[in-house]
Structure formats: C-alpha cells, structure tokens
Short mmCIF file of C-alpha atoms and ligand atoms in Angstrom, two decimals:
data_model
loop_
_atom_site.label_atom_id
_atom_site.label_comp_id
_atom_site.label_asym_id
_atom_site.label_seq_id
_atom_site.Cartn_x
_atom_site.Cartn_y
_atom_site.Cartn_z
CA MET A 1 0.00 0.00 0.00
CA PRO A 2 1.18 3.52 -0.59
CA ALA A 3 2.62 6.28 1.47
CA ASN A 4 1.25 9.74 0.70
CA LEU A 5 3.07 12.92 1.55
CA VAL A 6 1.77 16.32 2.61
CA VAL A 7 4.37 19.00 2.04
CA GLY A 8 4.28 22.80 2.43
CA ALA A 9 4.62 24.53 -0.96
CA GLN A 10 5.27 28.04 0.43
CA TRP A 11 6.98 29.40 3.60
CA GLY A 12 5.09 27.24 6.11
CA ASP A 13 1.69 27.87 7.73
CA GLU A 14 -0.08 26.84 4.52
CA GLY A 15 -2.78 24.93 6.40
CA LYS A 16 -1.09 21.53 6.16
CA ALA A 17 -2.68 20.29 9.37
CA LYS A 18 -6.18 20.71 8.02
CA VAL A 19 -5.31 18.72 4.88
CA ILE A 20 -3.54 16.09 6.99
CA ASP A 21 -6.60 15.86 9.20
CA VAL A 22 -8.93 15.35 6.25
CA MET A 23 -6.60 12.76 4.68
CA SER A 24 -5.96 10.95 7.98
CA LYS A 25 -9.46 9.50 7.81
CA ASP A 26 -8.31 7.08 5.08
CA THR A 27 -4.88 6.45 6.58
CA ASP A 28 -3.61 4.00 9.20
CA ILE A 29 -0.40 5.67 10.35
CA ILE A 30 0.59 9.37 10.40
CA VAL A 31 4.31 10.21 10.57
CA ARG A 32 6.02 13.52 11.43
CA TYR A 33 9.39 13.45 9.66
CA GLN A 34 11.28 16.68 10.39
CA GLY A 35 11.37 19.86 12.45
CA GLY A 36 10.43 20.09 16.08
CA ALA A 37 8.35 22.27 18.35
CA ASN A 38 8.90 25.18 15.93
CA ALA A 39 5.82 23.89 14.05
CA GLY A 40 2.27 24.79 15.02
CA HIS A 41 -0.32 22.62 13.27
CA THR A 42 -3.88 23.82 13.82
CA VAL A 43 -6.90 21.59 13.34
CA VAL A 44 -10.51 22.66 13.91
CA VAL A 45 -13.10 19.95 14.54
CA LYS A 46 -16.72 20.99 15.09
CA GLY A 47 -15.58 24.49 16.04
CA LYS A 48 -12.96 23.29 18.58
CA LYS A 49 -9.38 24.28 17.85
CA TYR A 50 -6.37 22.02 18.54
CA ILE A 51 -2.76 23.13 18.04
CA PHE A 52 -0.06 20.47 17.65
CA HIS A 53 3.69 21.12 17.82
CA LEU A 54 5.36 17.70 17.99
CA ILE A 55 2.60 15.08 18.05
CA PRO A 56 1.07 14.30 14.63
CA SER A 57 -2.43 15.71 14.39
CA GLY A 58 -3.73 12.23 13.43
CA ILE A 59 -3.97 11.56 17.18
CA ILE A 60 -7.40 13.23 17.02
CA TYR A 61 -8.80 10.06 15.42
CA ASP A 62 -9.00 7.32 18.02
CA ASN A 63 -7.94 4.47 15.71
CA LYS A 64 -4.77 5.90 14.13
CA ILE A 65 -1.14 5.25 14.99
CA CYS A 66 1.17 8.27 15.14
CA VAL A 67 4.92 8.15 14.65
CA ILE A 68 7.61 10.70 15.41
CA GLY A 69 10.26 9.90 12.84
CA ASN A 70 14.05 9.90 13.05
CA GLY A 71 14.22 13.29 11.30
CA VAL A 72 12.41 15.12 14.13
CA VAL A 73 14.20 16.88 16.99
CA ILE A 74 12.38 16.26 20.27
CA ASP A 75 12.38 18.67 23.19
CA PRO A 76 11.55 16.17 25.98
CA THR A 77 9.94 18.66 28.35
CA TYR A 78 7.89 20.25 25.62
CA PHE A 79 6.87 16.81 24.40
CA LEU A 80 5.65 15.73 27.86
CA GLU A 81 3.69 18.99 28.22
CA GLU A 82 2.01 18.49 24.86
CA VAL A 83 1.13 14.89 25.72
CA ALA A 84 -0.28 15.97 29.10
CA SER A 85 -2.50 18.61 27.52
CA LEU A 86 -3.74 16.14 24.88
CA ASP A 87 -4.38 13.52 27.59
CA LYS A 88 -6.52 16.12 29.37
CA GLU A 89 -8.57 16.49 26.19
CA GLY A 90 -9.18 12.73 26.30
CA PHE A 91 -6.68 11.53 23.67
CA ASP A 92 -4.72 8.49 24.78
CA VAL A 93 -1.43 9.55 23.20
CA ALA A 94 0.86 6.95 24.80
CA SER A 95 -1.00 3.91 23.52
CA ARG A 96 -0.99 5.16 19.89
CA THR A 97 2.34 6.92 19.44
CA TYR A 98 5.78 5.54 18.62
CA ILE A 99 9.02 7.51 18.76
CA SER A 100 12.03 6.77 16.59
CA ASP A 101 15.09 5.55 18.47
CA SER A 102 17.14 7.72 16.08
CA ALA A 103 15.34 11.04 16.64
CA HIS A 104 17.60 13.61 18.33
CA LEU A 105 16.92 15.15 21.71
CA LEU A 106 16.64 18.92 21.82
CA LEU A 107 17.99 20.08 25.18
CA PRO A 108 17.88 23.37 27.16
CA PHE A 109 21.26 24.58 25.86
CA HIS A 110 19.97 24.36 22.26
CA LYS A 111 17.14 26.75 23.09
CA MET A 112 19.35 29.11 25.11
CA ILE A 113 21.96 29.35 22.36
CA ASP A 114 19.30 29.85 19.65
CA ALA A 115 17.76 32.72 21.64
CA ALA A 116 21.16 34.23 22.51
CA ARG A 117 22.36 34.10 18.88
CA GLU A 118 19.17 35.71 17.61
CA GLY A 119 19.35 38.32 20.38
CA SER A 120 22.91 39.32 19.59
CA ALA A 121 22.75 39.11 15.77
CA SER A 122 22.83 42.31 13.75
CA LYS A 123 19.63 43.22 11.87
CA SER A 124 20.86 41.75 8.58
CA GLN A 125 22.03 38.52 10.26
CA LYS A 126 18.81 37.78 12.18
CA ILE A 127 16.89 34.76 10.89
CA GLY A 128 13.79 35.40 12.99
CA THR A 129 13.80 31.86 14.39
CA THR A 130 11.15 30.55 16.74
CA LYS A 131 13.90 30.35 19.42
CA ARG A 132 12.98 26.70 19.98
CA GLY A 133 16.60 25.59 19.53
CA ILE A 134 16.00 23.89 16.19
CA GLY A 135 19.08 25.03 14.23
CA ILE A 136 21.47 24.39 17.12
CA CYS A 137 20.14 20.87 17.67
CA TYR A 138 20.41 19.95 13.95
CA ALA A 139 23.93 21.43 13.92
CA ASP A 140 24.90 19.04 16.74
CA LYS A 141 23.33 16.17 14.81
CA MET A 142 25.55 16.93 11.83
CA MET A 143 28.56 17.50 14.13
CA ARG A 144 27.88 13.95 15.42
CA THR A 145 27.72 15.18 19.00
CA GLY A 146 23.93 14.96 19.40
CA ILE A 147 22.10 12.57 21.75
CA ARG A 148 19.49 10.30 20.22
CA VAL A 149 16.37 9.04 21.95
CA GLY A 150 17.58 5.41 21.70
CA ASP A 151 20.87 6.32 23.39
CA LEU A 152 18.96 6.53 26.65
CA HIS A 153 18.73 2.74 26.71
CA SER A 154 22.39 2.82 27.79
CA GLN A 155 22.68 5.20 30.70
CA ALA A 156 26.44 5.07 31.28
CA SER A 157 27.48 5.96 27.73
CA THR A 158 24.76 8.63 27.42
CA LYS A 159 25.98 10.27 30.62
CA GLU A 160 29.44 10.38 29.10
CA LYS A 161 28.08 11.98 25.89
CA LEU A 162 26.04 14.52 27.84
CA ASN A 163 29.06 15.41 29.92
CA ALA A 164 31.19 16.05 26.85
CA ILE A 165 28.60 18.15 25.02
CA LEU A 166 27.65 20.09 28.15
CA ASN A 167 31.26 21.10 28.75
CA GLU A 168 31.35 22.64 25.28
CA LYS A 169 27.93 24.25 25.57
CA ASN A 170 28.61 25.73 29.01
CA HIS A 171 31.77 27.29 27.65
CA GLU A 172 29.77 28.83 24.79
CA LEU A 173 26.98 30.04 27.09
CA LYS A 174 29.40 31.65 29.53
CA VAL A 175 32.14 33.00 27.27
CA LEU A 176 30.20 34.00 24.16
CA TYR A 177 26.89 35.05 25.66
CA GLY A 178 27.65 35.80 29.35
CA LEU A 179 24.95 33.35 30.48
CA GLU A 180 24.86 31.03 33.45
CA GLU A 181 26.19 27.51 33.04
CA LEU A 182 23.72 24.64 33.10
CA LYS A 183 23.91 21.77 35.58
CA PHE A 184 24.47 18.22 34.36
CA GLN A 185 21.96 16.74 36.82
CA ASP A 186 19.12 19.08 35.75
CA ILE A 187 19.48 18.10 32.11
CA TRP A 188 19.91 14.43 32.89
CA ASP A 189 16.75 14.46 35.04
CA GLU A 190 14.82 16.14 32.23
CA MET A 191 15.97 13.57 29.68
CA TYR A 192 15.41 10.66 32.00
CA THR A 193 11.91 11.71 33.08
CA PHE A 194 10.97 11.62 29.39
CA TYR A 195 12.70 8.27 28.85
CA ASP A 196 11.17 6.67 31.91
CA LYS A 197 7.65 7.50 30.73
CA TRP A 198 8.21 6.65 27.05
CA LYS A 199 10.81 3.84 26.92
CA HIS A 200 8.22 1.26 25.90
CA ARG A 201 7.26 3.36 22.83
CA ILE A 202 10.77 3.90 21.43
CA ILE A 203 11.28 1.70 18.37
CA ASN A 204 13.10 1.47 15.04
CA THR A 205 10.39 3.37 13.19
CA SER A 206 11.88 2.89 9.70
CA TYR A 207 11.67 -0.88 10.12
CA TYR A 208 8.19 -0.63 11.60
CA LEU A 209 6.84 1.64 8.82
CA ASN A 210 8.23 -0.40 5.93
CA GLU A 211 6.88 -3.63 7.45
CA GLU A 212 3.46 -2.03 7.90
CA LEU A 213 3.49 -0.81 4.29
CA LYS A 214 4.29 -4.33 3.10
CA GLU A 215 1.35 -5.59 5.16
CA GLY A 216 -0.94 -3.19 3.28
CA LYS A 217 -1.19 -0.32 5.76
CA ARG A 218 -1.60 3.24 4.46
CA ILE A 219 0.82 5.86 5.67
CA LEU A 220 0.66 9.64 5.59
CA LEU A 221 3.90 11.58 5.91
CA GLU A 222 3.31 14.91 7.62
CA GLY A 223 5.69 17.73 6.79
CA ALA A 224 6.30 20.78 8.93
CA GLN A 225 7.34 24.24 7.63
CA GLY A 226 7.54 24.42 3.81
CA THR A 227 9.61 24.38 0.61
CA GLY A 228 10.61 28.07 0.94
CA LEU A 229 12.08 27.24 4.37
CA ASP A 230 13.97 24.13 3.21
CA ALA A 231 17.68 24.26 4.14
CA ASP A 232 18.63 23.42 0.52
CA PHE A 233 15.75 24.70 -1.62
CA GLY A 234 14.53 27.59 0.50
CA THR A 235 15.70 31.18 0.81
CA TYR A 236 18.98 30.33 2.57
CA PRO A 237 20.04 31.47 5.17
CA PHE A 238 16.46 32.51 6.02
CA VAL A 239 15.33 28.91 6.32
CA THR A 240 14.73 26.31 8.97
CA SER A 241 17.50 23.77 9.62
CA SER A 242 15.83 20.70 8.14
CA ASN A 243 14.45 19.56 4.77
CA PRO A 244 10.65 19.77 4.69
CA THR A 245 10.71 18.72 1.00
CA THR A 246 10.19 15.20 -0.37
CA GLY A 247 13.84 14.15 0.01
CA GLY A 248 13.63 15.11 3.68
CA ALA A 249 10.42 13.10 4.07
CA LEU A 250 12.19 9.92 2.96
CA ILE A 251 15.29 10.61 5.07
CA GLY A 252 13.27 11.66 8.10
CA SER A 253 10.99 8.63 8.08
CA GLY A 254 13.12 5.89 6.52
CA VAL A 255 10.20 4.96 4.23
CA GLY A 256 11.42 3.47 0.90
CA TYR A 257 10.88 5.86 -2.02
CA HIS A 258 9.04 3.21 -4.06
CA PHE A 259 6.13 3.35 -1.58
CA LEU A 260 5.55 7.03 -2.27
CA GLU A 261 2.40 7.69 -4.30
CA LYS A 262 0.79 11.07 -3.87
CA VAL A 263 2.91 14.12 -3.09
CA ILE A 264 0.42 16.83 -2.17
CA GLY A 265 1.77 20.36 -1.96
CA ILE A 266 -0.23 22.68 0.27
CA SER A 267 -0.58 26.31 -0.60
CA LYS A 268 -2.71 29.16 0.61
CA ALA A 269 -4.64 31.04 -2.09
CA TYR A 270 -2.24 33.89 -1.13
CA ILE A 271 1.04 33.71 0.83
CA THR A 272 2.31 34.35 4.33
CA ARG A 273 5.73 34.20 5.91
CA VAL A 274 7.04 34.64 9.48
CA GLY A 275 10.62 35.54 10.29
CA GLU A 276 13.10 37.32 8.06
CA GLY A 277 13.99 36.72 4.41
CA PRO A 278 12.98 37.79 0.89
CA PHE A 279 9.32 37.66 -0.13
CA PRO A 280 8.71 39.11 -3.62
CA THR A 281 4.92 39.46 -3.41
CA GLU A 282 4.82 40.84 0.14
CA LEU A 283 2.31 43.63 0.78
CA LEU A 284 4.04 46.14 2.99
CA ASP A 285 1.25 48.73 3.11
CA GLU A 286 -2.27 48.70 4.55
CA GLU A 287 -3.17 46.02 1.97
CA GLY A 288 -0.90 43.63 3.90
CA GLU A 289 -2.65 44.57 7.13
CA ARG A 290 -6.03 43.99 5.49
CA LEU A 291 -5.04 40.48 4.35
CA ARG A 292 -3.54 39.71 7.79
CA LYS A 293 -6.81 40.70 9.48
CA LEU A 294 -9.02 38.85 6.99
CA GLY A 295 -6.93 35.67 7.28
CA GLY A 296 -6.22 35.92 11.03
CA GLU A 297 -2.54 35.63 10.16
CA TYR A 298 -0.72 35.37 13.47
CA GLY A 299 1.78 32.55 14.19
CA SER A 300 0.36 29.58 16.12
CA THR A 301 3.74 28.88 17.78
CA THR A 302 5.05 32.37 18.54
CA GLY A 303 1.96 34.59 18.01
CA ARG A 304 4.02 36.82 15.68
CA PRO A 305 2.05 38.69 12.98
CA ARG A 306 2.64 36.94 9.65
CA ARG A 307 3.86 38.88 6.63
CA CYS A 308 1.22 38.65 3.89
CA GLY A 309 1.31 38.81 0.08
CA TRP A 310 -0.21 37.58 -3.16
CA PHE A 311 0.02 34.07 -4.65
CA ASP A 312 3.37 33.50 -6.35
CA VAL A 313 3.37 31.07 -9.28
CA GLU A 314 7.19 30.82 -9.53
CA LEU A 315 7.45 29.73 -5.90
CA LEU A 316 4.77 27.11 -6.52
CA LYS A 317 6.45 25.82 -9.69
CA HIS A 318 9.68 25.55 -7.69
CA ALA A 319 7.79 23.49 -5.07
CA VAL A 320 6.31 21.26 -7.81
CA ARG A 321 9.80 20.65 -9.21
CA VAL A 322 11.82 19.98 -6.06
CA ASN A 323 9.11 17.88 -4.39
CA GLY A 324 7.86 15.98 -7.42
CA MET A 325 4.45 17.32 -6.37
CA ASN A 326 1.62 15.59 -8.22
CA ALA A 327 -1.31 17.29 -6.50
CA LEU A 328 -2.12 20.66 -5.01
CA ALA A 329 -4.31 21.52 -2.04
CA LEU A 330 -5.44 25.12 -1.95
CA THR A 331 -6.34 26.53 1.44
CA LYS A 332 -8.00 29.69 2.82
CA ILE A 333 -9.63 30.62 -0.49
CA ASP A 334 -12.55 32.06 1.54
CA VAL A 335 -10.21 34.78 2.87
CA LEU A 336 -10.16 36.39 -0.60
CA SER A 337 -13.95 36.72 -0.82
CA ASP A 338 -13.90 40.44 -0.06
CA TYR A 339 -11.65 41.57 -2.92
CA ASP A 340 -12.79 43.31 -6.14
CA THR A 341 -9.75 41.95 -7.96
CA ILE A 342 -7.07 39.47 -6.91
CA PRO A 343 -3.51 39.93 -8.17
CA VAL A 344 -1.38 36.83 -8.82
CA ALA A 345 2.36 36.97 -9.55
CA VAL A 346 2.61 34.94 -12.76
CA GLY A 347 6.34 35.51 -13.31
CA TYR A 348 9.48 37.34 -12.21
CA GLU A 349 11.78 39.95 -13.62
CA LEU A 350 15.35 40.13 -12.31
CA ASP A 351 17.65 43.00 -13.32
CA GLY A 352 15.37 43.83 -16.26
CA LYS A 353 15.21 40.26 -17.59
CA ARG A 354 12.32 37.80 -17.40
CA LEU A 355 13.19 34.85 -15.18
CA ASP A 356 11.31 31.60 -15.49
CA TYR A 357 12.42 29.95 -12.28
CA PHE A 358 12.69 30.70 -8.56
CA PRO A 359 16.30 31.90 -8.16
CA SER A 360 18.72 30.66 -5.47
CA GLN A 361 20.23 34.15 -5.21
CA GLY A 362 18.84 37.63 -5.84
CA LEU A 363 15.24 36.91 -4.80
CA GLU A 364 15.22 40.20 -2.85
CA ARG A 365 15.74 42.06 -6.18
CA VAL A 366 13.07 40.19 -8.11
CA LYS A 367 10.06 42.16 -9.42
CA PRO A 368 6.85 40.13 -9.65
CA ILE A 369 4.78 40.39 -12.84
CA TYR A 370 1.14 40.50 -11.83
CA LYS A 371 -2.05 39.41 -13.51
CA GLU A 372 -5.36 40.52 -11.99
CA PHE A 373 -8.28 38.13 -11.57
CA PRO A 374 -11.84 39.32 -10.89
CA GLY A 375 -13.02 38.68 -7.33
CA TRP A 376 -16.33 36.96 -6.42
CA LYS A 377 -17.47 39.27 -3.62
CA SER A 378 -19.60 36.72 -1.78
CA ASP A 379 -19.14 34.56 1.28
CA ILE A 380 -17.98 31.07 0.30
CA CYS A 381 -17.04 29.86 3.78
CA GLY A 382 -17.96 26.21 4.26
CA ILE A 383 -18.98 25.43 0.65
CA ASN A 384 -18.02 21.82 -0.03
CA ASP A 385 -19.03 21.38 -3.65
CA PHE A 386 -16.89 22.96 -6.38
CA LYS A 387 -19.93 23.59 -8.58
CA LYS A 388 -21.49 25.72 -5.82
CA LEU A 389 -18.57 28.15 -5.79
CA PRO A 390 -19.17 31.47 -7.61
CA LYS A 391 -18.03 31.38 -11.26
CA ASN A 392 -15.15 33.85 -10.65
CA CYS A 393 -13.88 31.72 -7.77
CA GLN A 394 -14.00 28.57 -9.93
CA ASP A 395 -12.12 30.48 -12.64
CA TYR A 396 -9.48 31.67 -10.15
CA ILE A 397 -8.84 28.08 -8.99
CA THR A 398 -8.80 26.73 -12.55
CA ALA A 399 -6.34 29.45 -13.56
CA LEU A 400 -3.99 28.63 -10.66
CA ARG A 401 -4.18 24.95 -11.57
CA GLY A 402 -3.13 25.83 -15.13
CA LEU A 403 -0.33 28.16 -14.04
CA VAL A 404 1.12 25.77 -11.45
CA GLY A 405 0.67 22.72 -13.65
CA VAL A 406 -0.61 20.06 -11.20
CA PRO A 407 -4.15 18.89 -10.43
CA VAL A 408 -6.01 20.47 -7.53
CA HIS A 409 -6.83 17.68 -5.11
CA MET A 410 -8.47 19.64 -2.32
CA ILE A 411 -9.81 23.14 -1.62
CA SER A 412 -10.34 24.43 1.86
CA THR A 413 -13.16 26.97 2.16
CA GLY A 414 -13.06 27.46 5.93
CA PRO A 415 -11.27 26.36 9.09
CA ASP A 416 -13.41 23.34 9.97
CA ARG A 417 -12.80 19.76 8.82
CA ASP A 418 -16.13 19.88 6.94
CA HIS A 419 -15.29 23.08 5.04
CA THR A 420 -13.52 21.12 2.34
CA ILE A 421 -13.93 20.32 -1.35
CA ILE A 422 -12.24 17.13 -2.57
CA LEU A 423 -11.70 16.88 -6.31
CA SER A 424 -9.28 16.01 -9.04
CA MET A 425 -8.94 18.76 -11.60
P1 IMP B 1 13.57 27.90 13.22
O1 IMP B 1 12.96 26.76 12.49
O2 IMP B 1 12.93 28.16 14.58
O3 IMP B 1 15.07 27.80 13.30
O4 IMP B 1 13.28 29.24 12.38
C1 IMP B 1 13.83 29.46 11.09
C2 IMP B 1 12.83 30.14 10.17
O5 IMP B 1 11.76 29.25 9.91
C3 IMP B 1 12.19 31.40 10.77
O6 IMP B 1 11.91 32.29 9.71
C4 IMP B 1 10.87 30.89 11.33
O7 IMP B 1 9.89 31.90 11.43
C5 IMP B 1 10.52 29.85 10.27
N1 IMP B 1 9.64 28.80 10.78
C6 IMP B 1 9.99 27.76 11.57
N2 IMP B 1 8.93 26.97 11.81
C7 IMP B 1 7.90 27.50 11.14
C8 IMP B 1 6.54 27.10 10.96
O8 IMP B 1 6.08 26.07 11.47
N3 IMP B 1 5.79 27.91 10.17
C9 IMP B 1 6.29 29.01 9.56
N4 IMP B 1 7.55 29.41 9.70
C10 IMP B 1 8.36 28.66 10.48
#
C-alpha cells in the first residue's frame, strides 16, 4: 500500500494540518518526519481548535497510529507537556504513538543558544527563528555530538556523551553570551523523566513503517514548515534547519521511495511568511494589514504577525519541481472573498530580464509580474461542492491549476474539517 506525503509549498503555515486531518481518515499511520516544536499545526473539529507542535495531528482520530520519525528533533519537556494537555482532552497519546530511536533530543542549551544568537545578531544577520533551539540541535546532529532518543537505553554511555557536550555548551553560554552555566543533573533528570515515561514506545520506526506498508497499511507523511524554508531549496540562510521537502520526508521517516504515491503540496490562495527573508509578493502597506486581518494571520507557535502577500506562481512551480508534487491543495480561499480583484504573480523579472524559475540568489531584487483576476465578492465559507462556488472563484482556482501545472486535489473553504472540497482537476 502507498505512502502519501503532505508538504508545504510556500513558507510554512499553509494549512497543512487541516489537509492532513482530512486525509488521515483514510490512513492508518501518520508520521512527522522533520522539524520540532517550531511547528504549530492547527486543526478545527466541530468548532474546537487544537494546536499540535510535535505530536502528529492524526492523534485526534481514536484508531490511528502516530509516529515521530528519526528526522524530528524532540524537546523532551515540551513533548511531555504536549502529551499531558492532549491527555486532558481525552486523547490516549501513549497507547498510539511511537518515537524513533534515532530522533535527536533537543535540550535546554539548544534553546538558550538559539535565543542568545538571535538576540545578539545584527539586523541583517537575524533569521527570525522561533527560538525553539531547532538550528542548534540539527547542527549538533551533523557534528555527530547529538544525543538520540535510543541512546537513553544505555545510561552510562549517554551520561558520558552529555558530559562532553555540556562542557562545550557551558563554555559557549558563559564566554560568548555571558549566560549562566547549566547543571548536568538538571538536564539528565529532564531527559530521563521523558525516557522513563516513554521507553516502551521507542522503536526502530523505519523498520516498523516499511513492514506495515508491506502488510498493506496506508501511511501519511506529515511535513512541517515548507519548501521556501527548506535548508537546501529555501531562501537560505532565512530557512529552517531541516528539509521539509520530499527528500527530507524519505530521510526523516526511513520509508522506501518506491512506496511514495501522492505528493500533495499545500498552498494558501495567497502567501504568508514569518521571520526574516525575501518575499517578492509581500504587501508592505495597509493592503498587507487587510489580508492579515481577513486571514487571522498570526503565528500559532510564537503569536508573531505573519507577513502577507499575493500568490506566487514561480514559488509554486519551484515546489512542484523539487518535491515531485503531483497534487495541489489550496487553502484559505474564503479569505479572498472580499476583494474586487485578486492579483497573482505569474512571473518574475530580475535586473530587467524575465526569469522563469525561482532563483537561489537575488530573490530580494526580483520584481513580480502581476495578472489581476476578478473577485467573487460573496461569502464562500464552508462550501463543499466545487460547482457551488461562484463562477469567478471557480475560474481563479482553474487558472492557478493551469499556471502551477498540477491537479487540484483539495480546496479548503473554511477552518473546519467539513469546510472542504475534494476533487481532481
Ligand atoms: P527555526 O525553524 O525556529 O530555526 O526558524 C527558522 C525560520 O523558519 C524562521 O523564519 C521561522 O519563522 C521559520 N519557521 C519555523 N517553523 C515554522 C513554521 O512552522 N511555520 C512558519 N515558519 C516557520
């Protein structure tokens, strides 16, 4: 049976969680494959809002298995807090969640150094991170000094590793940032509290997932962030420190590529971005404020106001290319209902020349070429039949499908699970 993948096609916050939630219904296992508690996945069911940071949103269904893959970085304290709050809501997380033995632990010094670096960086060097320690933890992974969840099975050698890394980190905290040193015992207790509660759920998730696929189970790979934030294909250095794109999904889950069937790229009908970095279609005037208000565009992890702008076809075509996207899900189309006309950037000009791809350098100098589409000026929130959408709205979606070049698989017309149109165009 296949594995399907949900990947962000813009700069994150595209509404992936809603699409994942709708698709989870026909799935057996939902897998988070990268990122950490920097993500904020919002799902609304019958008017009730749930925000997930580390646990896959599939936990909402009571018969699904959730997996935290090897590519995720886990903040143990944050994880336990999220589990406790979900338990309070009546979800039995522990009996339906597995954690990869190869996922890395994100520890207090990662968060402190992330915050200190951001705090001391000059304006042009700031990334605008979530300060959740993500980049520092992935750096340690690549430096081969990180501690993996499965390491905790062997206490003596993990204590030795923690001791070595803490010596380095304390030096950095004290000498570079003038901060207080951390105590070995405090960090060990934090790690071990997590391990003690979860040791029975730590497995080789790559083995487990591939065996389940062979047995006929259906798997959904849940991406965090988006293509524009990918460490390789995003707007480096204004990116996250993992690969949300398809390659990262395979690496971060250990699922064999031959199982992959549908790669669904999620995109808002406009664009938002949080943090620093170039954004060609950004609306810097009151139009941006208007879109932010209409779309309720404030970060679900940090509460920061999101930067807002018009749909960008070149960014989407880039996402189609690097992800091998074969379907598109368009979200928050209802937010555009108030506009007389809707501009779409259908191409770029760089230094006076037409550019027909999303450039790796010089994006801050790119000038979008806009085409205006007539608005529909009526409330479409909750419509779940394409034919019931106003003609101009149907035309807008059909035009985007043509410009981006992949079929539209799903349209979200409102926040709730039921406010969804499923189709293949
Ligand atoms: P980090 O992932 O916290 O290191 O932040 C790096 C960049 O990615 C910053 O611009 C963040 O605002 C952005 N970012 C990280 N996670 C998300 C997310 O879930 N949605 C949108 N942007 C994100």
